[in-house]
Amino acid sequence: ILLCLATVQAQQTGDLSGWATSADASQRLEYFDAGALPSHNRFRKQDPRFTHTERGFVTWNALRLGITVEAASVRYNTSTESFDGGYRGDEYRTFCVSAYKALSVLATDAPSEMFDSYRLFAAYHTLRLISYNDATHSCGLPIHQEMAVGLASAFDASTLIEIVDFGAGMAQESRCIAEILRVKHGRTARLHLFDIPTPRKSLLDFTCRKFDGFQCIVHDVLNSTKIPPLAHAVFATEVLEHMYPPQTMGFQEELARALVPRGLFRGNVGDHGKEFMHVNPNTAKSWIGWLKQHAFRKLRGGLYQRSGTLVV
C-alpha cells in the first residue's frame, strides 16, 4: 500500500519517488563497454538463478540504490521467494488482484482512468514482467529463430532492421530477436519501444541500451502512437486485449502504414479471459479478419508476414 501511495504521490509531484530516478542510463559499468559486448549476451553461460531480464533488473537496481550487484541479488531473491512460485506464480497474481480491488477506489480500467491505473500499479506489473521465464518468453525458441532468419534473409545485409514493440512491457521477445540477429546473423537492429510512461521506463531504457547494448528508442504513447515508417517487424504480444476499440483501430492504421512488405507482425490475436485491464477480451473479432483483408499471411500461431514486394 505504501508503495502504491508513493506512486500516486509521484504522479502529483512529478517525482518518481526514487525507484527510477537514480539509475540514469548514462551510468556505465565496466563490462557495458562496446568492446566487451560479445562476452555479454544471453546465449553464453550465465548465473542460472536469474533470467536475462532479471539480471538486467538486478544490475539496474544496484545502480539505483548504490549497492553491490550481490546485495541487489539478495534483495531480489528475498522478495520473490516470499511468494510461492515467485512473481510469476499464482500467489503473486492473487496478491495483485487483491491490490486491484483495494485500490479501485483510486483508479479503474475505465477509459478515462486507464492510464492512471497503469501508473498506480507500475511496481506490481514490473516485478511480474521481469520474472517472465516460461516457454513464450525464453529466447531461442523455433519461432524466434524463424523470425530472425526471416528478417535476415528478407532484407539486404546493409539494412538496419527496425523493430517496433508496441505495449513493450520489458520487451523480452523483441530484444531476443535483436540479440539473435546480432549474435547469429551479424545484423544490427534498432528497437522502438512504445508504452505508457511509468517508472519502468528508466529500467527498460537501461536494460535495452546499456545491459543489452542495442540501439533503442523508448516512445511515450501519451505523446504519440505513430510507428516509425519502414518497420521490418512489429510486436504486440501483451497489449491487444488492453486496447479499447478506438485504440485498436488507431494501431491497425499505423501497422498498415508502417510495416514494409515481407515484414513480420508478432501478436497474440486470439481471445483472452475477462479480467481487470482486459478491456477487449474478444480480440480475435478485431484482428483475424483485418489481417486477411490487409494481406497478412499466417506463418504460425501469433506470427504473420505482410505480403507484397518491397520497393526500394
Backbone as numpy.savetxt, mean C-alpha at the origin, in Angstrom:
# Nx Ny Nz CAx CAy CAz Cx Cy Cz
-7.39 3.95 23.45 -8.23 5.15 23.45 -7.35 6.40 23.45
-6.30 6.39 24.26 -5.43 7.55 24.31 -4.77 7.79 22.96
-4.40 6.69 22.29 -3.81 6.81 20.97 -4.78 7.45 20.00
-6.04 7.03 20.08 -7.06 7.61 19.20 -7.27 9.08 19.50
-7.33 9.43 20.78 -7.53 10.82 21.16 -6.36 11.67 20.71
-5.15 11.09 20.77 -3.98 11.82 20.28 -4.09 12.06 18.79
-4.64 11.08 18.08 -4.81 11.24 16.63 -5.83 12.34 16.33
-6.93 12.37 17.11 -7.91 13.43 16.94 -7.28 14.78 17.20
-6.47 14.86 18.25 -5.80 16.12 18.55 -4.88 16.52 17.40
-4.22 15.52 16.79 -3.33 15.81 15.68 -4.09 16.46 14.53
-5.31 15.98 14.28 -6.10 16.55 13.20 -6.42 18.02 13.48
-6.65 18.33 14.75 -7.06 19.68 15.10 -5.89 20.66 15.09
-4.69 20.17 15.44 -3.56 21.06 15.60 -2.61 21.04 14.42
-2.71 20.03 13.54 -1.76 19.90 12.46 -0.53 19.11 12.87
-0.37 18.86 14.14 0.74 18.05 14.63 0.37 16.58 14.55
1.34 15.74 14.32 1.06 14.31 14.20 1.35 13.57 15.49
1.41 14.29 16.60 1.55 13.70 17.93 2.78 12.80 18.05
3.78 13.04 17.23 5.06 12.38 17.41 5.25 11.08 16.68
4.17 10.37 16.31 4.43 9.03 15.79 4.77 8.99 14.33
4.87 10.17 13.69 5.32 10.17 12.30 6.33 11.27 11.99
6.48 12.24 12.85 7.24 13.42 12.46 8.74 13.22 12.56
9.23 12.37 13.45 10.67 12.29 13.69 11.41 11.51 12.61
10.72 10.55 11.97 11.39 9.71 10.98 11.39 10.38 9.61
12.02 11.53 9.54 12.10 12.24 8.27 12.80 11.36 7.24
12.23 11.33 6.03 12.80 10.46 5.00 14.20 10.89 4.59
14.63 12.09 4.97 15.98 12.53 4.62 17.03 11.87 5.51
16.60 11.30 6.62 17.54 10.59 7.49 18.04 9.35 6.78
19.31 9.06 6.94 19.89 7.91 6.26 20.59 7.01 7.27
20.55 5.73 7.00 21.38 4.78 7.72 22.47 4.32 6.77
23.54 3.88 7.29 24.71 3.55 6.48 24.37 2.60 5.33
23.58 1.55 5.60 23.34 0.56 4.56 22.21 0.96 3.62
21.71 2.19 3.71 20.73 2.65 2.73 21.42 3.32 1.53
22.76 3.50 1.59 23.46 4.10 0.46 23.24 3.26 -0.79
23.16 3.94 -1.92 22.83 3.25 -3.17 23.78 2.09 -3.44
25.05 2.24 -3.12 26.01 1.19 -3.40 25.78 -0.08 -2.61
25.03 0.01 -1.52 24.79 -1.16 -0.67 23.48 -1.85 -0.99
22.67 -1.26 -1.88 21.34 -1.81 -2.14 21.33 -3.25 -2.61
22.26 -3.69 -3.48 22.20 -5.09 -3.92 22.24 -6.11 -2.79
22.83 -5.76 -1.64 22.87 -6.69 -0.52 21.70 -6.50 0.42
20.81 -5.57 0.07 19.67 -5.30 0.95 18.39 -5.40 0.12
18.02 -6.64 -0.21 16.76 -6.85 -0.91 16.07 -8.06 -0.31
14.78 -8.17 -0.56 13.97 -9.15 0.15 14.23 -10.58 -0.29
15.02 -10.78 -1.35 15.27 -12.13 -1.82 16.51 -12.76 -1.17
17.24 -11.98 -0.40 18.37 -12.53 0.34 17.92 -12.91 1.75
18.71 -13.74 2.40 18.34 -14.22 3.73 18.24 -13.05 4.70
17.14 -13.00 5.43 16.88 -11.91 6.35 16.45 -12.48 7.70
16.30 -11.60 8.67 15.81 -11.99 9.98 14.44 -12.66 9.83
14.32 -13.95 10.16 13.05 -14.66 9.92 11.91 -14.22 10.82
12.21 -13.42 11.83 11.15 -12.98 12.74 10.20 -11.99 12.08
10.67 -11.32 11.04 9.88 -10.23 10.46 9.73 -10.40 8.95
8.61 -9.91 8.43 8.48 -9.77 6.99 9.32 -8.57 6.55
9.47 -8.41 5.25 10.26 -7.30 4.73 9.68 -5.96 5.18
8.36 -5.83 5.13 7.73 -4.56 5.52 7.83 -4.35 7.02
7.74 -5.41 7.80 7.93 -5.26 9.24 9.34 -4.77 9.56
10.32 -5.25 8.83 11.70 -4.77 9.04 11.79 -3.28 8.74
11.10 -2.86 7.67 11.08 -1.43 7.38 10.44 -0.63 8.49
9.32 -1.15 9.03 8.64 -0.45 10.11 9.53 -0.35 11.35
10.16 -1.45 11.72 11.00 -1.46 12.92 12.14 -0.45 12.77
12.74 -0.39 11.59 13.82 0.56 11.36 13.31 2.00 11.43
12.17 2.25 10.78 11.55 3.58 10.84 11.22 3.97 12.27
10.68 3.05 13.04 10.29 3.36 14.41 11.51 3.62 15.28
12.61 2.92 15.00 13.85 3.18 15.74 14.35 4.59 15.47
14.32 5.01 14.21 14.71 6.38 13.87 13.78 7.39 14.52
12.48 7.10 14.46 11.48 8.02 15.02 11.68 8.23 16.51
11.99 7.14 17.21 12.10 7.19 18.67 13.52 7.49 19.15
14.49 7.43 18.23 15.88 7.64 18.63 16.44 6.50 19.46
16.01 5.26 19.14 16.49 4.08 19.86 17.14 3.13 18.85
17.73 2.05 19.34 18.37 1.10 18.45 17.32 0.25 17.74
17.71 -0.34 16.62 16.82 -1.24 15.91 16.47 -2.44 16.79
17.43 -2.89 17.58 17.17 -4.02 18.47 16.09 -3.68 19.50
16.18 -2.48 20.08 15.17 -2.05 21.05 13.81 -1.90 20.38
13.80 -1.37 19.17 12.54 -1.22 18.44 11.94 -2.58 18.10
12.79 -3.57 17.83 12.32 -4.93 17.56 11.64 -5.53 18.78
12.24 -5.30 19.95 11.65 -5.81 21.19 10.29 -5.16 21.42
10.20 -3.87 21.21 8.92 -3.17 21.39 7.86 -3.73 20.45
8.26 -3.98 19.21 7.30 -4.50 18.23 6.82 -5.88 18.65
7.75 -6.75 19.00 7.36 -8.11 19.39 6.49 -8.12 20.64
6.83 -7.29 21.60 6.04 -7.22 22.83 4.60 -6.81 22.52
4.46 -5.86 21.61 3.12 -5.38 21.25 2.34 -6.44 20.48
2.93 -6.96 19.42 2.19 -7.90 18.57 1.88 -9.21 19.30
2.75 -9.61 20.22 2.52 -10.86 20.95 1.44 -10.73 22.02
0.96 -9.53 22.24 -0.13 -9.36 23.19 -1.47 -9.79 22.59
-1.47 -10.11 21.29 -2.67 -10.61 20.61 -2.39 -11.99 20.05
-3.31 -12.90 20.27 -3.18 -14.23 19.69 -3.20 -14.11 18.17
-2.13 -14.56 17.53 -2.02 -14.42 16.08 -1.42 -13.11 15.64
-1.00 -12.26 16.61 -0.39 -10.99 16.26 -1.39 -10.02 15.65
-0.87 -9.00 15.01 -1.74 -7.98 14.40 -2.56 -8.56 13.25
-2.12 -9.68 12.71 -2.82 -10.28 11.58 -3.92 -11.23 12.04
-3.99 -11.54 13.32 -4.91 -12.55 13.81 -6.31 -12.03 14.09
-7.20 -12.98 14.39 -8.60 -12.64 14.65 -8.77 -11.82 15.92
-7.90 -12.05 16.91 -8.05 -11.31 18.17 -7.81 -9.82 17.96
-6.79 -9.49 17.17 -6.54 -8.06 16.89 -7.67 -7.48 16.05
-8.18 -8.28 15.11 -9.30 -7.81 14.30 -10.51 -7.49 15.19
-10.80 -8.36 16.17 -11.91 -8.12 17.10 -11.66 -6.85 17.91
-10.41 -6.67 18.31 -10.02 -5.47 19.05 -10.33 -4.22 18.22
-10.01 -4.26 16.92 -10.27 -3.12 16.04 -11.77 -2.88 15.87
-12.54 -3.95 15.73 -13.99 -3.82 15.58 -14.58 -3.16 16.82
-14.07 -3.53 18.00 -14.55 -2.89 19.23 -14.22 -1.40 19.24
-13.04 -1.07 18.74 -12.66 0.34 18.67 -13.55 1.10 17.70
-13.88 0.48 16.56 -14.77 1.12 15.60 -16.10 1.47 16.28
-16.64 0.51 17.02 -17.92 0.73 17.68 -17.82 1.82 18.75
-16.77 1.75 19.54 -16.63 2.71 20.63 -16.46 4.13 20.12
-15.70 4.28 19.03 -15.36 5.61 18.55 -16.25 6.09 17.41
-17.30 5.30 17.10 -18.23 5.73 16.06 -18.96 7.01 16.46
-18.91 7.33 17.75 -19.49 8.60 18.20 -18.73 9.78 17.60
-17.47 9.55 17.22 -16.64 10.62 16.65 -16.66 10.63 15.13
-16.67 9.45 14.51 -16.64 9.37 13.05 -17.12 8.01 12.60
-17.88 7.98 11.50 -18.38 6.73 10.92 -17.86 6.64 9.48
-18.38 5.64 8.73 -17.98 5.53 7.33 -18.97 6.19 6.39
-19.78 7.11 6.91 -20.65 7.92 6.05 -19.78 8.77 5.12
-20.29 9.11 3.93 -19.47 9.86 2.97 -18.81 11.11 3.55
-19.52 11.84 4.38 -18.98 13.09 4.91 -17.97 12.86 6.04
-17.89 11.63 6.57 -17.02 11.35 7.71 -15.94 10.33 7.40
-15.96 9.76 6.20 -15.07 8.65 5.86 -13.60 9.00 6.08
-13.16 10.12 5.54 -11.75 10.46 5.64 -11.35 10.72 7.10
-12.25 11.29 7.88 -11.96 11.48 9.30 -11.78 10.13 10.00
-12.58 9.14 9.60 -12.46 7.80 10.20 -11.10 7.19 9.89
-10.66 7.35 8.66 -9.36 6.77 8.30 -8.23 7.41 9.08
-8.33 8.70 9.33 -7.31 9.34 10.15 -7.40 8.87 11.60
-8.64 8.76 12.09 -8.85 8.37 13.47 -8.28 6.99 13.76
-8.45 6.07 12.81 -8.02 4.68 13.03 -6.70 4.37 12.33
-5.94 5.39 11.98 -4.71 5.18 11.22 -3.72 4.26 11.94
-3.55 4.43 13.23 -2.58 3.61 13.95 -3.02 2.14 13.96
-4.31 1.88 14.19 -4.83 0.51 14.17 -4.57 -0.13 12.80
-4.94 0.60 11.74 -4.81 0.05 10.39 -3.35 -0.16 10.02
-2.48 0.75 10.44 -1.06 0.63 10.09 -0.47 -0.64 10.67
-0.76 -0.93 11.91 -0.21 -2.15 12.53 -0.69 -3.40 11.81
-1.95 -3.39 11.38 -2.44 -4.56 10.64 -1.80 -4.64 9.25
-1.66 -3.51 8.60 -1.09 -3.50 7.25 0.35 -3.98 7.22
1.15 -3.55 8.18 2.56 -3.94 8.14 2.75 -5.41 8.46
1.74 -6.03 9.07 1.89 -7.44 9.47 1.47 -8.41 8.38
0.93 -7.91 7.26 0.46 -8.81 6.21 1.60 -9.77 5.81
1.35 -11.05 5.96 2.38 -12.02 5.59 1.76 -13.30 5.06
0.49 -13.24 4.64 -0.12 -14.43 4.08 0.27 -14.56 2.62
-0.24 -15.57 1.94 0.20 -15.86 0.58 -0.01 -14.68 -0.36
-1.09 -13.96 -0.18 -1.40 -12.85 -1.08 -0.33 -11.77 -1.03
0.31 -11.60 0.11 1.25 -10.50 0.29 2.70 -10.97 0.34
2.95 -12.25 0.06 4.32 -12.73 -0.03 4.86 -12.40 -1.40
6.08 -11.91 -1.46 6.66 -11.50 -2.73 7.26 -12.70 -3.45
7.05 -12.78 -4.74 7.65 -13.85 -5.52 6.69 -14.97 -5.87
5.39 -14.80 -5.61 4.41 -15.79 -6.02 4.31 -15.81 -7.54
3.71 -16.87 -8.12 3.59 -16.93 -9.58 2.97 -15.67 -10.19
1.95 -15.10 -9.55 1.33 -13.91 -10.11 2.30 -12.74 -10.14
3.18 -12.65 -9.14 4.15 -11.56 -9.11 5.21 -11.77 -10.18
5.68 -13.01 -10.33 6.65 -13.30 -11.38 6.05 -13.02 -12.75
4.78 -13.41 -12.92 4.09 -13.21 -14.20 3.97 -11.72 -14.52
3.63 -10.92 -13.52 3.51 -9.48 -13.75 4.86 -8.87 -14.12
5.90 -9.24 -13.40 7.23 -8.67 -13.68 7.71 -9.06 -15.07
7.53 -10.33 -15.43 7.93 -10.78 -16.76 7.13 -10.05 -17.83
5.81 -9.91 -17.59 4.95 -9.23 -18.54 5.36 -7.79 -18.77
5.69 -7.09 -17.70 6.09 -5.69 -17.83 7.46 -5.56 -18.48
8.39 -6.43 -18.08 9.74 -6.36 -18.63 9.75 -6.68 -20.13
8.90 -7.59 -20.57 8.88 -8.00 -21.97 8.02 -7.09 -22.85
7.01 -6.44 -22.24 6.09 -5.62 -23.04 6.65 -4.26 -23.38
7.60 -3.77 -22.57 8.06 -2.40 -22.75 9.58 -2.38 -22.91
10.04 -1.49 -23.77 11.45 -1.40 -24.13 12.34 -1.28 -22.89
13.55 -1.83 -23.01 14.47 -1.86 -21.88 14.82 -0.47 -21.36
14.70 0.54 -22.20 15.01 1.91 -21.77 13.85 2.58 -21.06
12.68 1.91 -21.03 11.47 2.50 -20.46 11.50 2.45 -18.93
11.25 3.58 -18.31 11.05 3.62 -16.87 9.64 3.10 -16.60
9.53 1.99 -15.88 8.23 1.38 -15.63 7.49 2.20 -14.56
6.36 2.75 -14.94 5.56 3.57 -14.02 4.48 2.70 -13.38
4.56 2.56 -12.07 3.63 1.72 -11.31 2.80 2.60 -10.40
1.49 2.44 -10.48 0.55 3.21 -9.65 -0.10 2.25 -8.65
-0.13 2.64 -7.38 -0.83 1.86 -6.36 -1.87 2.79 -5.73
-3.14 2.52 -6.01 -4.23 3.40 -5.58 -4.83 2.81 -4.30
-4.87 3.63 -3.23 -5.24 3.10 -1.92 -4.14 2.19 -1.44
-2.91 2.71 -1.43 -1.71 1.88 -1.34 -1.56 1.12 -0.03
-2.04 1.68 1.08 -1.73 1.03 2.36 -0.24 1.04 2.58
0.40 -0.14 2.66 1.85 -0.24 2.70 2.43 -0.71 1.37
1.61 -0.80 0.34 2.06 -1.05 -1.04 2.90 -2.32 -1.16
2.51 -3.37 -0.42 3.33 -4.58 -0.45 3.50 -5.16 -1.84
2.42 -5.26 -2.60 2.52 -5.92 -3.90 3.20 -5.05 -4.94
2.90 -3.77 -4.99 3.54 -2.92 -5.98 5.04 -2.79 -5.70
5.42 -2.70 -4.44 6.84 -2.67 -4.09 7.50 -4.00 -4.44
6.76 -5.09 -4.28 7.28 -6.41 -4.64 7.61 -6.47 -6.13
6.69 -6.00 -6.98 6.92 -6.04 -8.42 8.13 -5.18 -8.79
8.24 -4.01 -8.18 9.39 -3.14 -8.43 10.69 -3.84 -8.04
10.66 -4.60 -6.96 11.85 -5.32 -6.51 12.22 -6.44 -7.47
11.23 -7.21 -7.94 11.51 -8.28 -8.91 12.07 -7.68 -10.19
11.47 -6.58 -10.65 11.97 -5.93 -11.86 13.42 -5.49 -11.69
13.75 -4.95 -10.53 15.10 -4.46 -10.29 16.11 -5.59 -10.14
15.77 -6.57 -9.31 16.75 -7.61 -8.96 16.86 -8.68 -10.04
15.74 -9.07 -10.63 15.76 -10.21 -11.55 15.71 -9.83 -13.03
15.34 -8.58 -13.33 15.24 -8.17 -14.74 16.08 -6.95 -15.06
16.72 -6.37 -14.05 17.57 -5.21 -14.30 16.82 -3.99 -14.78
15.55 -3.88 -14.38 14.70 -2.77 -14.82 14.44 -1.80 -13.67
14.18 -0.57 -14.02 13.91 0.47 -13.03 12.44 0.84 -13.07
11.84 0.94 -11.91 10.44 1.33 -11.80 10.32 2.57 -10.92
9.29 3.34 -11.18 8.93 4.47 -10.32 7.53 4.22 -9.80
7.36 4.33 -8.49 6.08 4.04 -7.87 5.34 5.32 -7.51
4.06 5.35 -7.85 3.16 6.44 -7.46 2.15 5.86 -6.48
2.25 6.26 -5.22 1.46 5.65 -4.16 0.39 6.64 -3.70
-0.87 6.28 -3.95 -2.00 7.15 -3.63 -2.70 6.66 -2.37
-2.97 7.58 -1.43 -3.73 7.20 -0.25 -4.20 8.46 0.48
-5.06 8.22 1.45 -5.54 9.29 2.32 -4.39 9.72 3.23
-4.18 11.02 3.43 -3.06 11.44 4.27 -3.32 11.13 5.74
-2.52 10.24 6.29 -2.53 9.92 7.71 -1.07 9.89 8.15
-0.79 9.74 9.44 0.61 9.63 9.85 1.37 8.49 9.17
0.66 7.51 8.60 1.34 6.41 7.90 2.09 6.89 6.67
1.75 8.07 6.16 2.42 8.59 4.97 3.93 8.66 5.17
4.36 9.09 6.35 5.79 9.16 6.64 6.44 7.79 6.58
5.76 6.78 7.16 6.28 5.42 7.16 6.35 4.87 5.73
5.31 5.08 4.95 5.28 4.57 3.59 6.38 5.21 2.75
6.53 6.52 2.86 7.56 7.22 2.11 8.94 6.72 2.50
9.18 6.56 3.79 10.47 6.07 4.27 10.73 4.65 3.77
9.74 3.77 3.90 9.93 2.38 3.52 10.22 2.24 2.03
9.48 2.96 1.22 9.63 2.84 -0.23 10.92 3.50 -0.73
11.20 4.70 -0.27 12.33 5.44 -0.82 13.65 5.11 -0.15
13.64 4.92 1.18 14.89 4.72 1.89 15.17 3.25 2.17
14.19 2.54 2.66 14.42 1.14 3.01 14.52 0.27 1.76
13.59 0.49 0.79 13.64 -0.27 -0.46 14.56 0.35 -1.50
14.72 1.67 -1.46 15.59 2.34 -2.41 14.96 2.59 -3.77
13.64 2.73 -3.83 12.95 2.96 -5.10 12.73 4.46 -5.33
12.42 4.79 -6.58 11.87 6.10 -6.88 10.39 6.06 -6.50
9.99 6.88 -5.56 8.60 6.85 -5.07 8.06 8.25 -4.94
6.80 8.40 -5.31 6.07 9.64 -5.09 4.79 9.28 -4.35
4.59 9.84 -3.18 3.40 9.58 -2.39 2.39 10.69 -2.67
1.22 10.30 -3.17 0.19 11.26 -3.58 -0.93 11.33 -2.54
-1.36 12.52 -2.23 -2.46 12.78 -1.30 -3.76 12.80 -2.10
-4.65 11.82 -1.88 -5.89 11.75 -2.67 -6.85 12.88 -2.34
-6.64 13.58 -1.23 -7.48 14.73 -0.94 -7.11 15.92 -1.82
-5.89 15.89 -2.36 -5.47 16.95 -3.28 -5.77 16.59 -4.73
-5.51 15.32 -5.09 -5.75 14.90 -6.47 -5.79 13.38 -6.56
-6.69 12.87 -7.38 -6.74 11.43 -7.67 -6.35 11.18 -9.13
-5.69 12.12 -9.73 -5.30 12.03 -11.14 -4.09 11.12 -11.29
-4.26 10.01 -11.97 -3.17 9.05 -12.18 -2.22 9.61 -13.23
-0.91 9.51 -13.00 0.05 10.00 -14.01 -0.17 9.30 -15.35
-0.03 10.03 -16.45 -0.24 9.41 -17.77 0.81 8.36 -18.07
0.51 7.47 -19.00 1.41 6.40 -19.43 1.81 5.48 -18.28
0.84 5.13 -17.46 1.10 4.14 -16.40 1.19 2.76 -17.02
2.16 1.97 -16.56 2.35 0.62 -17.09 1.67 -0.44 -16.22
1.44 -0.14 -14.97 0.73 -1.06 -14.08 -0.01 -0.25 -13.04
-1.24 -0.67 -12.76 -2.05 0.00 -11.74 -2.54 -1.06 -10.77
-2.30 -0.84 -9.49 -2.76 -1.72 -8.42 -3.91 -1.05 -7.68
-4.93 -1.84 -7.35 -6.03 -1.38 -6.50 -6.52 -2.61 -5.75
-5.68 -3.13 -4.86 -5.94 -4.45 -4.27 -6.70 -4.41 -2.95
-6.69 -3.30 -2.27 -7.36 -3.25 -0.96 -8.19 -1.98 -0.84
-8.84 -1.59 -1.94 -9.47 -0.27 -1.92 -10.83 -0.22 -2.59
-11.10 -1.07 -3.57 -12.31 -0.93 -4.37 -13.58 -1.01 -3.53
-13.58 -1.90 -2.52 -14.75 -2.04 -1.66 -14.94 -0.85 -0.72
-13.92 0.02 -0.65 -13.99 1.20 0.22 -14.45 2.45 -0.52
-14.78 2.31 -1.81 -15.16 3.47 -2.62 -16.66 3.57 -2.78
-17.19 4.77 -2.58 -18.57 5.04 -2.93 -18.69 5.14 -4.46
-19.88 4.96 -5.03 -20.03 4.96 -6.50 -19.37 6.13 -7.22
-19.52 7.38 -6.76 -18.84 8.47 -7.48 -17.32 8.32 -7.49
-16.77 7.81 -6.39 -15.32 7.58 -6.34 -14.92 6.47 -7.29
-15.74 5.41 -7.35 -15.46 4.31 -8.27 -15.44 4.79 -9.71
-16.44 5.57 -10.09 -16.51 6.05 -11.47 -15.34 6.98 -11.78
-14.95 7.78 -10.82 -13.80 8.67 -11.04 -12.51 7.88 -11.23
-12.34 6.83 -10.44 -11.14 6.01 -10.57 -11.15 5.26 -11.90
-12.30 4.76 -12.30 -12.39 4.07 -13.58 -12.03 4.99 -14.75
-12.49 6.22 -14.69 -12.14 7.19 -15.72 -10.63 7.41 -15.78
-10.00 7.50 -14.62 -8.55 7.69 -14.57 -7.82 6.45 -15.08
-8.30 5.28 -14.72 -7.67 4.04 -15.18 -7.74 3.93 -16.70
-8.91 4.24 -17.26 -9.08 4.17 -18.71 -8.21 5.19 -19.42
-8.01 6.33 -18.81 -7.21 7.39 -19.43 -5.72 7.11 -19.36
-5.25 6.58 -18.22 -3.82 6.58 -17.93 -3.10 5.27 -18.26
-3.78 4.13 -18.14 -3.08 2.85 -18.34 -2.83 2.61 -19.82
-1.59 2.35 -20.17 -1.22 2.18 -21.58 -1.66 0.80 -22.08
-1.84 0.63 -23.41 -2.08 -0.69 -23.96 -0.96 -1.66 -23.55
-1.34 -2.89 -23.24 -0.46 -3.96 -22.73 -0.09 -3.73 -21.27
-0.61 -2.63 -20.69 -0.40 -2.40 -19.27 -1.25 -3.33 -18.43
-0.90 -3.48 -17.15 -1.54 -4.44 -16.26 -2.35 -3.73 -15.18
-3.51 -4.31 -14.89 -4.35 -3.84 -13.78 -4.50 -4.98 -12.79
-4.13 -4.73 -11.54 -4.22 -5.72 -10.47 -5.24 -5.21 -9.46
-6.39 -5.88 -9.37 -7.43 -5.44 -8.44 -8.31 -6.59 -8.01
-8.74 -6.55 -6.76 -9.67 -7.59 -6.28 -11.10 -7.11 -6.56
-11.59 -7.45 -7.76 -12.85 -6.92 -8.25 -14.06 -7.77 -7.84
-13.83 -8.83 -7.09 -14.95 -9.64 -6.62 -15.68 -8.99 -5.47
-16.82 -9.57 -5.09 -17.60 -9.03 -3.98 -16.89 -9.24 -2.65
-17.24 -8.41 -1.68 -16.64 -8.44 -0.35 -17.73 -8.53 0.71
-17.34 -8.99 1.89 -18.28 -9.02 3.00 -18.61 -7.62 3.47
-19.83 -7.45 3.98 -20.26 -6.15 4.49 -19.69 -5.95 5.89
-18.94 -4.89 6.07 -18.39 -4.54 7.37 -18.05 -3.05 7.37
-17.60 -2.56 8.51 -17.26 -1.15 8.64 -16.23 -0.76 7.59
-16.50 0.30 6.87 -15.67 0.87 5.82 -15.74 0.11 4.50
-16.45 -1.02 4.45 -16.75 -1.67 3.18 -18.06 -1.07 2.67
-17.95 0.10 2.07 -19.14 0.84 1.68 -19.67 0.40 0.32
-18.90 -0.43 -0.39 -19.33 -0.96 -1.68 -18.96 -2.44 -1.75
-19.62 -3.28 -0.94 -19.25 -4.70 -0.91 -19.57 -5.44 -2.20
-20.53 -4.95 -2.97 -20.89 -5.60 -4.24 -20.00 -5.07 -5.37
-18.71 -5.29 -5.20 -17.73 -4.70 -6.10 -17.85 -5.23 -7.52
-18.16 -6.52 -7.65 -18.20 -7.14 -8.98 -19.16 -6.41 -9.91
-20.28 -5.96 -9.38 -21.29 -5.27 -10.19 -20.71 -4.01 -10.84
-19.79 -3.37 -10.14 -19.21 -2.12 -10.64 -18.06 -2.35 -11.62
-17.48 -3.57 -11.59 -16.20 -3.74 -12.28 -16.17 -4.78 -13.40
-16.80 -5.92 -13.24 -16.64 -6.98 -14.23 -17.05 -6.52 -15.62
-18.24 -5.95 -15.75 -18.71 -5.47 -17.04 -17.86 -4.32 -17.56
-17.47 -3.43 -16.66 -16.67 -2.27 -17.07 -15.35 -2.71 -17.69
-14.69 -3.69 -17.08 -13.41 -4.16 -17.60 -13.56 -4.74 -19.01
-14.62 -5.49 -19.23 -14.86 -6.05 -20.56 -15.13 -4.95 -21.58
-15.92 -3.98 -21.20 -16.26 -2.88 -22.11 -15.04 -2.05 -22.49
-14.04 -2.03 -21.63 -12.86 -1.20 -21.88 -11.65 -2.03 -22.29
-11.92 -3.21 -22.86 -10.88 -4.03 -23.51 -9.79 -4.48 -22.55
-10.21 -4.89 -21.34 -9.27 -5.51 -20.41 -9.42 -7.02 -20.50
-8.33 -7.71 -20.75 -8.33 -9.16 -20.89 -7.90 -9.79 -19.57
-8.71 -10.73 -19.06 -8.37 -11.39 -17.80 -7.25 -12.39 -18.00
-6.16 -12.22 -17.26 -5.03 -13.14 -17.32 -5.14 -14.23 -16.27
-5.62 -13.87 -15.12 -5.89 -14.78 -14.00 -6.71 -14.01 -12.98
-7.12 -14.66 -11.91 -7.94 -13.98 -10.92 -7.26 -12.73 -10.38
-7.91 -11.59 -10.55 -7.37 -10.34 -10.03 -6.32 -9.68 -10.89
-6.06 -10.21 -12.09 -5.03 -9.62 -12.95 -5.57 -9.49 -14.37
-5.49 -8.26 -14.91 -6.03 -7.95 -16.23 -4.99 -7.19 -17.03
-5.03 -7.42 -18.35 -4.15 -6.68 -19.26 -4.98 -5.86 -20.22
-4.58 -4.63 -20.44 -5.29 -3.79 -21.37 -4.90 -4.14 -22.80
-5.89 -4.36 -23.64 -5.63 -4.71 -25.04 -5.23 -3.47 -25.83
-4.68 -3.72 -27.00 -4.30 -2.63 -27.88 -2.82 -2.60 -28.16
-2.42 -1.68 -29.01 -1.03 -1.53 -29.40 -0.52 -0.19 -28.90
0.64 -0.22 -28.25 1.23 0.99 -27.72 1.83 1.80 -28.86
1.40 3.05 -29.00 1.93 3.95 -30.01 2.96 4.85 -29.36
4.19 4.77 -29.82 5.27 5.56 -29.22 5.42 6.88 -29.97
